[in-house]
Structures are given as C-alpha cells and as structure tokens.
Amino acid sequence: MILLYILLILGLTKGFDFGLATSATQVEGGWLEDNKAMTVWDNLGHTLGYVRDHTNADIADDSYHRYHEDFAIMKEYGIKHYRLSIPWTRIIPRAVAGSPVNYKAVEYYRRLLKTMKEQGLVPYVNIFHNDLPAILVINGTGLSDPEFPDHFAYYANVCFENFGDLVPYWFTFDEPWCQSVYDNLRVYDANTKPYIMGHNILLAHGKAVKIYREKYQSKYKGKIGLNLNIEMMWPFTDKNEDIEAARRGLIFQIDWFADPIFKGDYPSEMKSKLGGRLPRFTEEEKVMLKGSIDFFACNHYMSYLVQDGGHDENITYFDDVNTTIKYKEEWKRTDMGWPIVPEGMYYILRYIYEKWVKDHSMEIWITENGIAIHEPTLESAVNDKERINYMQTYLSYLDKARAEGIPVTKYFSWSLLDNFEWTSGLSKKFGLVRVDYERKEKRTPKSSLLWYSQLINH
Ligand code: BGC
C-alpha cells in the first residue's frame, strides 16, 4: 500500500507546485502595531468565553516580527510556494472607501514581499482571510452592509497598486461559504443574512477582479481568483430523499458561489427554494461576475454522509439545507473531530471538474488541506506520523484525479506553523512546524516538513 502511495505521489510531482499556507490573524500577532486597527477577531479574542482555550491572537506566532525566520525555514526545506494574507486593518485602518492608506503598513509588506523574492519564495496573497475590520461592524453591518463591496474594492485597489509588481497570484476572499454561514448564526434575520452576506462577498469579489483586470493585469501579468470550501457529501442511504439531500448539500455549499462565478447567477435550486430571501443580481453584475476567476482554488478538509431532514424550524441556513451529517464508524477523526476520508478529495475534485472546469480551460488548485493532531509535547509534535499519513493518502487521491485528466496543478498544506485556530485558539495544532507558546514562540520543524520537503525535492 505504502509503495503504491509513493509511486502515485512521484507521478504527481512532475509539473506540479507544492506550497504551505497561513493567514495573517492566525500567525502575525502585532495586533495593534504600526497603526493597525482591530479586526472582529481581535475583539472576539478579548471577549470572555468566546475562544475555547481563553487565548487570543495578540501575539499568535509573532510572525509579524519573525517572518525572516519563517522564510528561512521554508528555504531550508525547499518550499517555494507560500500562501499568506494581508490584513485590511493594517493597510486601511478606517476600512471604508476613500479613507487614508497607512503607508507604514504598505512599506512593511513591500519589505516582506521583497524578502520573499530574494529568498526565491513565490507569494500567493489573500486580500481577505476572515479578518473583517471591526469598524465596519461598529459603524455599519459589516459583510451585510450594502456598501461593503465598495469598501472592499477600494482596499483591493490599494493592494494591487502598491504590491501588484511583487504578487503574481491574488485571492480576493478565503471561504465565502464559512464567512456567510458561520459568523452569522448568532444575529437577527438569520434566514436572510447568510444570503445577503454571500451576495455582498460575490459582488466585492467581482468588483475587485474587474479593477485588477482593467488596471493592473496586463502590466503585472498576475492571476486572480478566490478560495472556495469544498466538502464531499454522499447520501447516507440509497433512498431518494437522501440522494436529493446530498445533492442539495453540495449545491448550498459549492454551487452557491461557483455558479455566479462561472454562469453569472445563482443555482436554480437555490432560487426556487429561497424565493425572495435570495438577493438578485442586476444584468450588469451578472456580466461582472461571469468568468471572474483565472483558476479554481479550493480548500478541502473533510467529507461526510448526508441524511435528509433534521431541521424544521425554517430559520437558519441549515434549516434551508435541511440535512443531518453522518459519519462512518471506521472513519478516523482529526483533533478537530473532522473525519479523515482521503477518497473524498478525488470525488469532490471530480464534482467541480464535471460541473464547471471541464468546459473552461482552467487549472484547479488545492489551496488548503491539512490535519490538526493532539500534540501535547514537543516529542509528539516532532514525530507527527499521522500528518504524514494524512498528506500521503490525500495526495494519492489527488494524483488519481490528475491521472484521469482533472487539471489539478497546485497543492498547499495547511499550515506552515501551528497557529491561532479561531474559536479553538492556540490549542489545535495544524502546523508542519511546531510553535511553542510557552517558549517565546520557538519554531521546531516536525517530521512532516522533512517528508514534504523530500517529496517536493526528490
Ligand atoms: C481556514 C483556515 C483554518 C483552517 C482549519 C480553513 O477553513 O481557511 O483559516 O485555520 O480551515 O480550520
């Protein structure tokens, strides 16, 4: 079996880019330095009981001060592709369209990006990775504000203008589905708000891409897209209602965002189910959105079975999807409780290929995939065989997809470093490099980094 994986993966490495990913809030720290304003997560980290282990992202991995060290590790291990994010609240502290640019932060990120270039590291930059400026929620309604797309487009333009010469690959939003569904359930109007937020994210994405294409792309020759969550869902039984439920689950997660981007409008199933609760695009917006990505980037962690029903209150997004998630007993779970189902990677790639990519000449990139492991000691972290096994098996299914002609060309493991895992705080370890929070964020490469490096550089 192991030999099979090795053979498959050796085939994979030809003409293929491997990288590592992080995001600013999760690794940077320096939470109020150099004029940075607060994100919603800075605030949540200081709200008693919100983050389960009572940590926050004030310091996180201290990468704001130690990016040289992080880049040196990647250089030593032969990692050439690095996905990171730039925080809106550093670049434009007041966040709204027309407000002042913080040139201290612009200079900082130019230095950082130049250092990457000198070290031979290729940057893949997210303009937004779960770091909504708090001021947009204090003075407005954040992602559901009708002015949100314009604020974002203004910020995106500042990024393209100041960093465009140094960034070959841009992503507007990380995981619009998570943004729309998870950060939202606690607020009023839960039966319309996820769809309004999703709509605004799509419009913000479309506006930013339009600006990039019209003003910068021919000059800098970069590419732009966004990262969608993709989870595989199979019917729990072969009953028609479960088959239909799995189909609905996929549509409400993936097609919700992929259809507007490829076809200019929402899937008909969502339109008929939600009626007036799903916002409409104008003809002009449809044109703007259609074809607004240069590659299909997606984050994949898990797969599950889906049973029809279980929600009947008709209040939240989850009532609209109306499915119950089930796991097979034999599926092992990560420290997040997520099922490990490597073959799901193959089936979900097939889904997006058949539905959207086949008819467009477009690459598919896996921009996140990874595992949290319980690593209480340095020794357990350094001997992270489970992570190697996870990556090996997932990659073998990615290779199967490639062997069948599905054009996957990049894979990023989440994450370079252990980091701040949102509501789980610093307790969940996703890194290929251990970060010791008791010992001044000391970095120690794990076995998985060595394994990954050998895979990439064999
Ligand atoms: C997010 C990351 C997160 C990871 C693991 C992805 O959904 O983009 O920010 O740390 O999953 O939960």
PDB file of N, CA and C in Angstrom, residues 3-34:
ATOM      1  N   LEU A   3       3.928   1.533  -0.895  1.00  0.00           N
ATOM      2  CA  LEU A   3       4.647   1.643  -2.160  1.00  0.00           C
ATOM      3  C   LEU A   3       3.747   2.291  -3.214  1.00  0.00           C
ATOM      4  N   LEU A   4       2.481   1.898  -3.185  1.00  0.00           N
ATOM      5  CA  LEU A   4       1.532   2.463  -4.142  1.00  0.00           C
ATOM      6  C   LEU A   4       1.447   3.983  -3.982  1.00  0.00           C
ATOM      7  N   TYR A   5       1.347   4.416  -2.728  1.00  0.00           N
ATOM      8  CA  TYR A   5       1.269   5.862  -2.485  1.00  0.00           C
ATOM      9  C   TYR A   5       2.512   6.552  -3.028  1.00  0.00           C
ATOM     10  N   ILE A   6       3.686   5.928  -2.735  1.00  0.00           N
ATOM     11  CA  ILE A   6       4.929   6.584  -3.144  1.00  0.00           C
ATOM     12  C   ILE A   6       4.967   6.692  -4.667  1.00  0.00           C
ATOM     13  N   LEU A   7       4.565   5.605  -5.346  1.00  0.00           N
ATOM     14  CA  LEU A   7       4.596   5.638  -6.808  1.00  0.00           C
ATOM     15  C   LEU A   7       3.641   6.699  -7.343  1.00  0.00           C
ATOM     16  N   LEU A   8       2.449   6.724  -6.748  1.00  0.00           N
ATOM     17  CA  LEU A   8       1.467   7.699  -7.211  1.00  0.00           C
ATOM     18  C   LEU A   8       1.988   9.112  -6.999  1.00  0.00           C
ATOM     19  N   ILE A   9       2.555   9.336  -5.818  1.00  0.00           N
ATOM     20  CA  ILE A   9       2.984  10.692  -5.499  1.00  0.00           C
ATOM     21  C   ILE A   9       4.190  11.093  -6.344  1.00  0.00           C
ATOM     22  N   LEU A  10       5.040  10.141  -6.670  1.00  0.00           N
ATOM     23  CA  LEU A  10       6.174  10.500  -7.525  1.00  0.00           C
ATOM     24  C   LEU A  10       5.657  10.996  -8.874  1.00  0.00           C
ATOM     25  N   GLY A  11       4.582  10.360  -9.344  1.00  0.00           N
ATOM     26  CA  GLY A  11       3.978  10.790 -10.607  1.00  0.00           C
ATOM     27  C   GLY A  11       3.438  12.199 -10.461  1.00  0.00           C
ATOM     28  N   LEU A  12       2.898  12.476  -9.294  1.00  0.00           N
ATOM     29  CA  LEU A  12       2.258  13.769  -9.041  1.00  0.00           C
ATOM     30  C   LEU A  12       3.228  14.938  -9.114  1.00  0.00           C
ATOM     31  N   THR A  13       4.454  14.716  -8.675  1.00  0.00           N
ATOM     32  CA  THR A  13       5.335  15.866  -8.510  1.00  0.00           C
ATOM     33  C   THR A  13       5.782  16.485  -9.826  1.00  0.00           C
ATOM     34  N   LYS A  14       5.585  15.795 -10.948  1.00  0.00           N
ATOM     35  CA  LYS A  14       6.011  16.383 -12.232  1.00  0.00           C
ATOM     36  C   LYS A  14       5.062  17.511 -12.639  1.00  0.00           C
ATOM     37  N   GLY A  15       5.623  18.693 -12.911  1.00  0.00           N
ATOM     38  CA  GLY A  15       4.795  19.811 -13.372  1.00  0.00           C
ATOM     39  C   GLY A  15       3.775  20.243 -12.343  1.00  0.00           C
ATOM     40  N   PHE A  16       4.109  20.158 -11.106  1.00  0.00           N
ATOM     41  CA  PHE A  16       3.153  20.409 -10.034  1.00  0.00           C
ATOM     42  C   PHE A  16       3.818  21.286  -8.984  1.00  0.00           C
ATOM     43  N   ASP A  17       3.070  22.231  -8.412  1.00  0.00           N
ATOM     44  CA  ASP A  17       3.643  23.085  -7.365  1.00  0.00           C
ATOM     45  C   ASP A  17       3.078  22.709  -6.000  1.00  0.00           C
ATOM     46  N   PHE A  18       3.971  22.569  -5.038  1.00  0.00           N
ATOM     47  CA  PHE A  18       3.567  22.315  -3.656  1.00  0.00           C
ATOM     48  C   PHE A  18       3.894  23.541  -2.812  1.00  0.00           C
ATOM     49  N   GLY A  19       3.034  23.859  -1.872  1.00  0.00           N
ATOM     50  CA  GLY A  19       3.332  25.002  -1.015  1.00  0.00           C
ATOM     51  C   GLY A  19       2.770  24.829   0.382  1.00  0.00           C
ATOM     52  N   LEU A  20       2.898  25.896   1.152  1.00  0.00           N
ATOM     53  CA  LEU A  20       2.364  25.945   2.511  1.00  0.00           C
ATOM     54  C   LEU A  20       1.538  27.217   2.662  1.00  0.00           C
ATOM     55  N   ALA A  21       0.573  27.190   3.575  1.00  0.00           N
ATOM     56  CA  ALA A  21      -0.321  28.345   3.714  1.00  0.00           C
ATOM     57  C   ALA A  21      -0.449  28.783   5.173  1.00  0.00           C
ATOM     58  N   THR A  22      -0.735  30.073   5.340  1.00  0.00           N
ATOM     59  CA  THR A  22      -1.093  30.641   6.647  1.00  0.00           C
ATOM     60  C   THR A  22      -2.079  31.790   6.386  1.00  0.00           C
ATOM     61  N   SER A  23      -2.532  32.433   7.450  1.00  0.00           N
ATOM     62  CA  SER A  23      -3.243  33.704   7.250  1.00  0.00           C
ATOM     63  C   SER A  23      -2.800  34.660   8.343  1.00  0.00           C
ATOM     64  N   ALA A  24      -2.935  35.958   8.060  1.00  0.00           N
ATOM     65  CA  ALA A  24      -2.363  36.989   8.925  1.00  0.00           C
ATOM     66  C   ALA A  24      -2.819  36.871  10.387  1.00  0.00           C
ATOM     67  N   THR A  25      -4.134  36.873  10.612  1.00  0.00           N
ATOM     68  CA  THR A  25      -4.620  36.830  12.003  1.00  0.00           C
ATOM     69  C   THR A  25      -4.070  35.615  12.730  1.00  0.00           C
ATOM     70  N   GLN A  26      -3.916  34.523  12.022  1.00  0.00           N
ATOM     71  CA  GLN A  26      -3.546  33.270  12.678  1.00  0.00           C
ATOM     72  C   GLN A  26      -2.070  33.173  13.056  1.00  0.00           C
ATOM     73  N   VAL A  27      -1.211  33.961  12.375  1.00  0.00           N
ATOM     74  CA  VAL A  27       0.221  33.845  12.681  1.00  0.00           C
ATOM     75  C   VAL A  27       0.910  35.152  13.076  1.00  0.00           C
ATOM     76  N   GLU A  28       0.375  36.278  12.638  1.00  0.00           N
ATOM     77  CA  GLU A  28       1.172  37.511  12.743  1.00  0.00           C
ATOM     78  C   GLU A  28       1.405  38.041  14.156  1.00  0.00           C
ATOM     79  N   GLY A  29       0.338  38.161  14.952  1.00  0.00           N
ATOM     80  CA  GLY A  29       0.479  38.920  16.202  1.00  0.00           C
ATOM     81  C   GLY A  29       0.628  40.403  15.851  1.00  0.00           C
ATOM     82  N   GLY A  30       1.347  41.149  16.702  1.00  0.00           N
ATOM     83  CA  GLY A  30       1.497  42.598  16.442  1.00  0.00           C
ATOM     84  C   GLY A  30       0.144  43.249  16.227  1.00  0.00           C
ATOM     85  N   TRP A  31      -0.804  42.864  17.078  1.00  0.00           N
ATOM     86  CA  TRP A  31      -2.217  43.131  16.773  1.00  0.00           C
ATOM     87  C   TRP A  31      -2.582  44.610  16.724  1.00  0.00           C
ATOM     88  N   LEU A  32      -1.807  45.467  17.410  1.00  0.00           N
ATOM     89  CA  LEU A  32      -2.127  46.902  17.316  1.00  0.00           C
ATOM     90  C   LEU A  32      -0.894  47.700  16.901  1.00  0.00           C
ATOM     91  N   GLU A  33       0.042  47.042  16.267  1.00  0.00           N
ATOM     92  CA  GLU A  33       1.280  47.760  15.924  1.00  0.00           C
ATOM     93  C   GLU A  33       1.180  48.528  14.624  1.00  0.00           C
ATOM     94  N   ASP A  34       2.005  49.555  14.526  1.00  0.00           N
ATOM     95  CA  ASP A  34       2.150  50.339  13.281  1.00  0.00           C
ATOM     96  C   ASP A  34       0.811  50.804  12.730  1.00  0.00           C
TER      97      ASP A  34
END
